[in-house]
Amino acid sequence: MPESTATEFPEMEKILVKIISSQTLHCQWLNLLSYLEFTGSRKIFKTQQNRYIGESVLKHASDEARHALLLKQMLGRIQSDEHYRFYDYKHMICPFSGYRYMQSLDSMVKRRLQESADYAPEFNYLCYIYVSFVIEVRANWLYDIYARLLAEAGLEIKLDGIINDEIRHLDQMKKEIDVLDKDQDTNIRFFLAREKILFERFLLNLQKAIVRK
Ligand SMILES: [Fe+2]
Ligand SMILES: [Fe+2]
């Protein structure tokens, strides 16, 4: 398997410092993360057929739903405002852009795997594995930075449990790719390069949103 690390974006740290320093931005950010975790969980169930939904898929989807809950609870400890009770787009930072990032990853992976008939029998499952793989690579990178900055700011928000789950998910996806895809080297390089473009677009929107606040 080729190197599977996320493209670094040094500006992420500055953005997160700004977010953490404002209670409103921080609540909107936690609400967004929770929403994206929830979207990930829902996406797993929506896209997988019964014959692939075994213990590992059930565990993965329920972990992501639990992350959504944990982030919502962390948010509740910062601010008990009614606004943040649900996933109201008005009370998240860059919700459209975050959602579009995930949707675009999905379409990008699908388009690529559709090009080869070899993947037809396990097409949906492999799409799920690759989309999860690129998201987990990014999530591991992002949660690490976020956790470090939270600790530096002296905030009592602990992401260790979530981070350990994301590390495990990434390992799982790698194992599945090893078994299922003999062209994994070129595919992984392609997917990570595309993910970089999509994440950069999200990041630009995040930067703009912060400047406006
Ligand atoms: Fe997660
Ligand atoms: Fe995950």
Short mmCIF file of C-alpha atoms and ligand atoms in Angstrom, two decimals:
data_model
loop_
_atom_site.label_atom_id
_atom_site.label_comp_id
_atom_site.label_asym_id
_atom_site.label_seq_id
_atom_site.Cartn_x
_atom_site.Cartn_y
_atom_site.Cartn_z
CA MET A 1 0.00 0.00 0.00
CA PRO A 2 1.39 3.46 -0.90
CA GLU A 3 1.92 6.13 1.71
CA SER A 4 -1.54 6.99 3.01
CA THR A 5 -1.24 10.30 4.73
CA ALA A 6 -3.33 13.40 4.27
CA THR A 7 -1.97 16.40 2.39
CA GLU A 8 -0.99 18.88 5.04
CA PHE A 9 -2.62 22.29 5.10
CA PRO A 10 -0.61 24.50 7.47
CA GLU A 11 -3.41 27.10 7.55
CA MET A 12 -5.67 24.58 9.35
CA GLU A 13 -3.99 25.31 12.66
CA LYS A 14 -4.61 29.06 12.41
CA ILE A 15 -8.22 28.46 11.46
CA LEU A 16 -8.76 26.16 14.41
CA VAL A 17 -7.09 28.55 16.85
CA LYS A 18 -9.52 31.24 15.71
CA ILE A 19 -12.47 28.86 15.99
CA ILE A 20 -11.52 27.67 19.48
CA SER A 21 -11.06 31.23 20.72
CA SER A 22 -14.66 32.17 19.93
CA GLN A 23 -17.44 30.41 21.80
CA THR A 24 -19.94 30.84 18.96
CA LEU A 25 -17.55 29.64 16.26
CA HIS A 26 -16.49 26.73 18.42
CA CYS A 27 -20.08 25.64 18.99
CA GLN A 28 -20.81 25.93 15.27
CA TRP A 29 -17.70 23.89 14.51
CA LEU A 30 -18.60 21.12 16.97
CA ASN A 31 -22.10 21.06 15.53
CA LEU A 32 -20.61 20.72 12.04
CA LEU A 33 -18.28 17.89 13.08
CA SER A 34 -21.16 16.12 14.77
CA TYR A 35 -23.28 16.56 11.64
CA LEU A 36 -20.54 15.19 9.39
CA GLU A 37 -20.06 12.17 11.65
CA PHE A 38 -23.82 11.59 11.53
CA THR A 39 -23.79 12.00 7.74
CA GLY A 40 -20.99 9.42 7.54
CA SER A 41 -22.97 6.93 9.60
CA ARG A 42 -26.13 7.48 7.55
CA LYS A 43 -24.19 7.18 4.31
CA ILE A 44 -22.83 3.76 5.31
CA PHE A 45 -26.33 2.41 5.93
CA LYS A 46 -27.79 4.03 2.83
CA THR A 47 -25.22 2.73 0.42
CA GLN A 48 -24.64 -0.84 1.62
CA GLN A 49 -26.72 -3.82 0.70
CA ASN A 50 -27.74 -6.45 3.21
CA ARG A 51 -25.22 -9.00 2.11
CA TYR A 52 -22.34 -6.77 3.17
CA ILE A 53 -23.83 -5.50 6.40
CA GLY A 54 -22.07 -7.69 8.93
CA GLU A 55 -20.50 -6.99 12.26
CA SER A 56 -17.76 -4.75 10.91
CA VAL A 57 -20.06 -2.45 8.89
CA LEU A 58 -22.52 -2.27 11.80
CA LYS A 59 -19.69 -1.41 14.19
CA HIS A 60 -18.31 1.22 11.82
CA ALA A 61 -21.66 2.95 11.27
CA SER A 62 -22.51 2.85 14.97
CA ASP A 63 -19.08 4.26 15.89
CA GLU A 64 -19.68 7.22 13.56
CA ALA A 65 -23.16 7.76 15.03
CA ARG A 66 -21.63 7.62 18.51
CA HIS A 67 -19.01 10.20 17.48
CA ALA A 68 -21.87 12.45 16.35
CA LEU A 69 -23.44 12.04 19.79
CA LEU A 70 -20.17 12.63 21.68
CA LEU A 71 -19.46 15.82 19.75
CA LYS A 72 -23.02 17.02 20.36
CA GLN A 73 -22.51 16.35 24.09
CA MET A 74 -19.19 18.22 24.09
CA LEU A 75 -20.96 21.13 22.46
CA GLY A 76 -23.66 20.96 25.12
CA ARG A 77 -21.03 21.36 27.82
CA ILE A 78 -19.78 24.59 26.23
CA GLN A 79 -23.16 26.09 25.47
CA SER A 80 -26.62 24.81 26.30
CA ASP A 81 -28.31 27.12 23.80
CA GLU A 82 -31.39 25.66 22.07
CA HIS A 83 -29.87 26.66 18.72
CA TYR A 84 -27.45 23.77 18.80
CA ARG A 85 -29.93 21.11 19.74
CA PHE A 86 -30.41 19.96 16.16
CA TYR A 87 -28.49 20.20 12.89
CA ASP A 88 -29.85 23.54 11.86
CA TYR A 89 -27.68 24.88 9.01
CA LYS A 90 -27.87 28.35 10.54
CA HIS A 91 -26.01 27.07 13.58
CA MET A 92 -23.09 25.31 11.96
CA ILE A 93 -20.00 26.68 10.30
CA CYS A 94 -19.87 25.95 6.55
CA PRO A 95 -22.49 23.18 6.57
CA PHE A 96 -23.09 23.25 2.80
CA SER A 97 -19.43 23.09 2.08
CA GLY A 98 -18.84 20.27 4.59
CA TYR A 99 -21.71 18.25 3.19
CA ARG A 100 -20.57 18.89 -0.37
CA TYR A 101 -17.08 17.68 0.52
CA MET A 102 -18.51 14.31 1.51
CA GLN A 103 -20.88 14.08 -1.44
CA SER A 104 -18.12 14.97 -3.90
CA LEU A 105 -15.84 12.29 -2.46
CA ASP A 106 -18.60 9.79 -3.04
CA SER A 107 -19.15 10.77 -6.68
CA MET A 108 -15.42 10.97 -7.38
CA VAL A 109 -14.79 7.44 -6.05
CA LYS A 110 -17.84 6.06 -7.87
CA ARG A 111 -16.83 7.57 -11.19
CA ARG A 112 -13.35 6.13 -10.93
CA LEU A 113 -14.41 2.62 -9.94
CA GLN A 114 -17.12 2.57 -12.60
CA GLU A 115 -14.45 2.81 -15.27
CA SER A 116 -13.36 -0.74 -14.59
CA ALA A 117 -15.67 -3.73 -15.00
CA ASP A 118 -13.43 -5.68 -12.59
CA TYR A 119 -15.04 -3.93 -9.68
CA ALA A 120 -18.64 -4.61 -10.73
CA PRO A 121 -19.41 -7.47 -8.34
CA GLU A 122 -18.36 -5.55 -5.26
CA PHE A 123 -18.85 -2.05 -6.59
CA ASN A 124 -20.95 -0.59 -3.75
CA TYR A 125 -18.89 -2.18 -1.06
CA LEU A 126 -15.60 -1.04 -2.57
CA CYS A 127 -16.96 2.50 -2.96
CA TYR A 128 -17.79 2.46 0.74
CA ILE A 129 -14.31 1.18 1.59
CA TYR A 130 -12.50 3.81 -0.49
CA VAL A 131 -14.71 6.75 0.54
CA SER A 132 -14.23 5.72 4.17
CA PHE A 133 -10.51 5.33 3.62
CA VAL A 134 -10.00 8.90 2.34
CA ILE A 135 -12.28 10.34 5.02
CA GLU A 136 -10.45 8.43 7.75
CA VAL A 137 -7.08 9.65 6.48
CA ARG A 138 -8.33 13.24 6.66
CA ALA A 139 -10.18 12.72 9.97
CA ASN A 140 -7.06 11.31 11.64
CA TRP A 141 -5.04 14.30 10.49
CA LEU A 142 -7.69 16.83 11.52
CA TYR A 143 -8.61 15.35 14.92
CA ASP A 144 -4.92 15.18 15.87
CA ILE A 145 -4.41 18.88 15.25
CA TYR A 146 -7.71 19.78 16.90
CA ALA A 147 -6.94 17.66 20.00
CA ARG A 148 -3.52 19.26 20.41
CA LEU A 149 -4.96 22.78 20.14
CA LEU A 150 -7.74 21.98 22.61
CA ALA A 151 -5.13 20.79 25.12
CA GLU A 152 -3.00 23.89 24.51
CA ALA A 153 -6.05 26.10 25.10
CA GLY A 154 -6.69 24.22 28.37
CA LEU A 155 -10.14 23.10 27.30
CA GLU A 156 -11.65 20.01 28.85
CA ILE A 157 -12.70 18.43 25.58
CA LYS A 158 -11.09 15.06 25.09
CA LEU A 159 -11.04 13.47 21.66
CA ASP A 160 -8.95 10.39 22.55
CA GLY A 161 -11.80 7.91 22.21
CA ILE A 162 -12.82 9.25 18.81
CA ILE A 163 -9.21 9.35 17.62
CA ASN A 164 -8.61 5.72 18.64
CA ASP A 165 -11.73 4.67 16.74
CA GLU A 166 -10.62 6.59 13.62
CA ILE A 167 -7.19 4.92 13.73
CA ARG A 168 -8.90 1.53 13.94
CA HIS A 169 -11.30 2.39 11.09
CA LEU A 170 -8.41 3.42 8.87
CA ASP A 171 -6.57 0.15 9.58
CA GLN A 172 -9.72 -1.78 8.78
CA MET A 173 -10.18 0.00 5.45
CA LYS A 174 -6.55 -0.65 4.54
CA LYS A 175 -6.98 -4.36 5.25
CA GLU A 176 -10.09 -4.51 3.08
CA ILE A 177 -8.38 -2.68 0.23
CA ASP A 178 -5.47 -5.12 0.43
CA VAL A 179 -7.85 -8.00 -0.08
CA LEU A 180 -10.16 -6.44 -2.67
CA ASP A 181 -8.10 -4.30 -5.00
CA LYS A 182 -5.02 -5.34 -6.90
CA ASP A 183 -4.76 -1.84 -8.41
CA GLN A 184 -4.80 -0.19 -5.04
CA ASP A 185 -1.56 1.74 -5.56
CA THR A 186 -2.80 3.83 -8.47
CA ASN A 187 -6.30 4.11 -7.02
CA ILE A 188 -5.10 5.31 -3.62
CA ARG A 189 -2.81 7.91 -5.18
CA PHE A 190 -5.65 9.14 -7.37
CA PHE A 191 -8.19 9.30 -4.51
CA LEU A 192 -5.86 11.10 -2.12
CA ALA A 193 -4.92 13.65 -4.80
CA ARG A 194 -8.59 14.34 -5.52
CA GLU A 195 -9.44 14.51 -1.84
CA LYS A 196 -6.78 17.18 -1.46
CA ILE A 197 -8.59 19.37 -4.00
CA LEU A 198 -11.97 18.83 -2.37
CA PHE A 199 -10.69 19.47 1.14
CA GLU A 200 -8.93 22.62 -0.03
CA ARG A 201 -12.23 23.94 -1.36
CA PHE A 202 -13.86 23.29 2.01
CA LEU A 203 -10.96 24.98 3.78
CA LEU A 204 -11.24 28.10 1.63
CA ASN A 205 -14.90 28.38 2.55
CA LEU A 206 -14.03 27.88 6.19
CA GLN A 207 -11.50 30.68 6.01
CA LYS A 208 -14.03 33.01 4.39
CA ALA A 209 -16.67 32.15 6.98
CA ILE A 210 -14.30 32.97 9.81
CA VAL A 211 -13.31 36.31 8.36
CA ARG A 212 -17.01 37.25 8.13
CA LYS A 213 -17.63 36.49 11.83
FE FE B 1 -15.89 9.39 13.21
FE FE B 2 -14.31 6.72 11.32
#
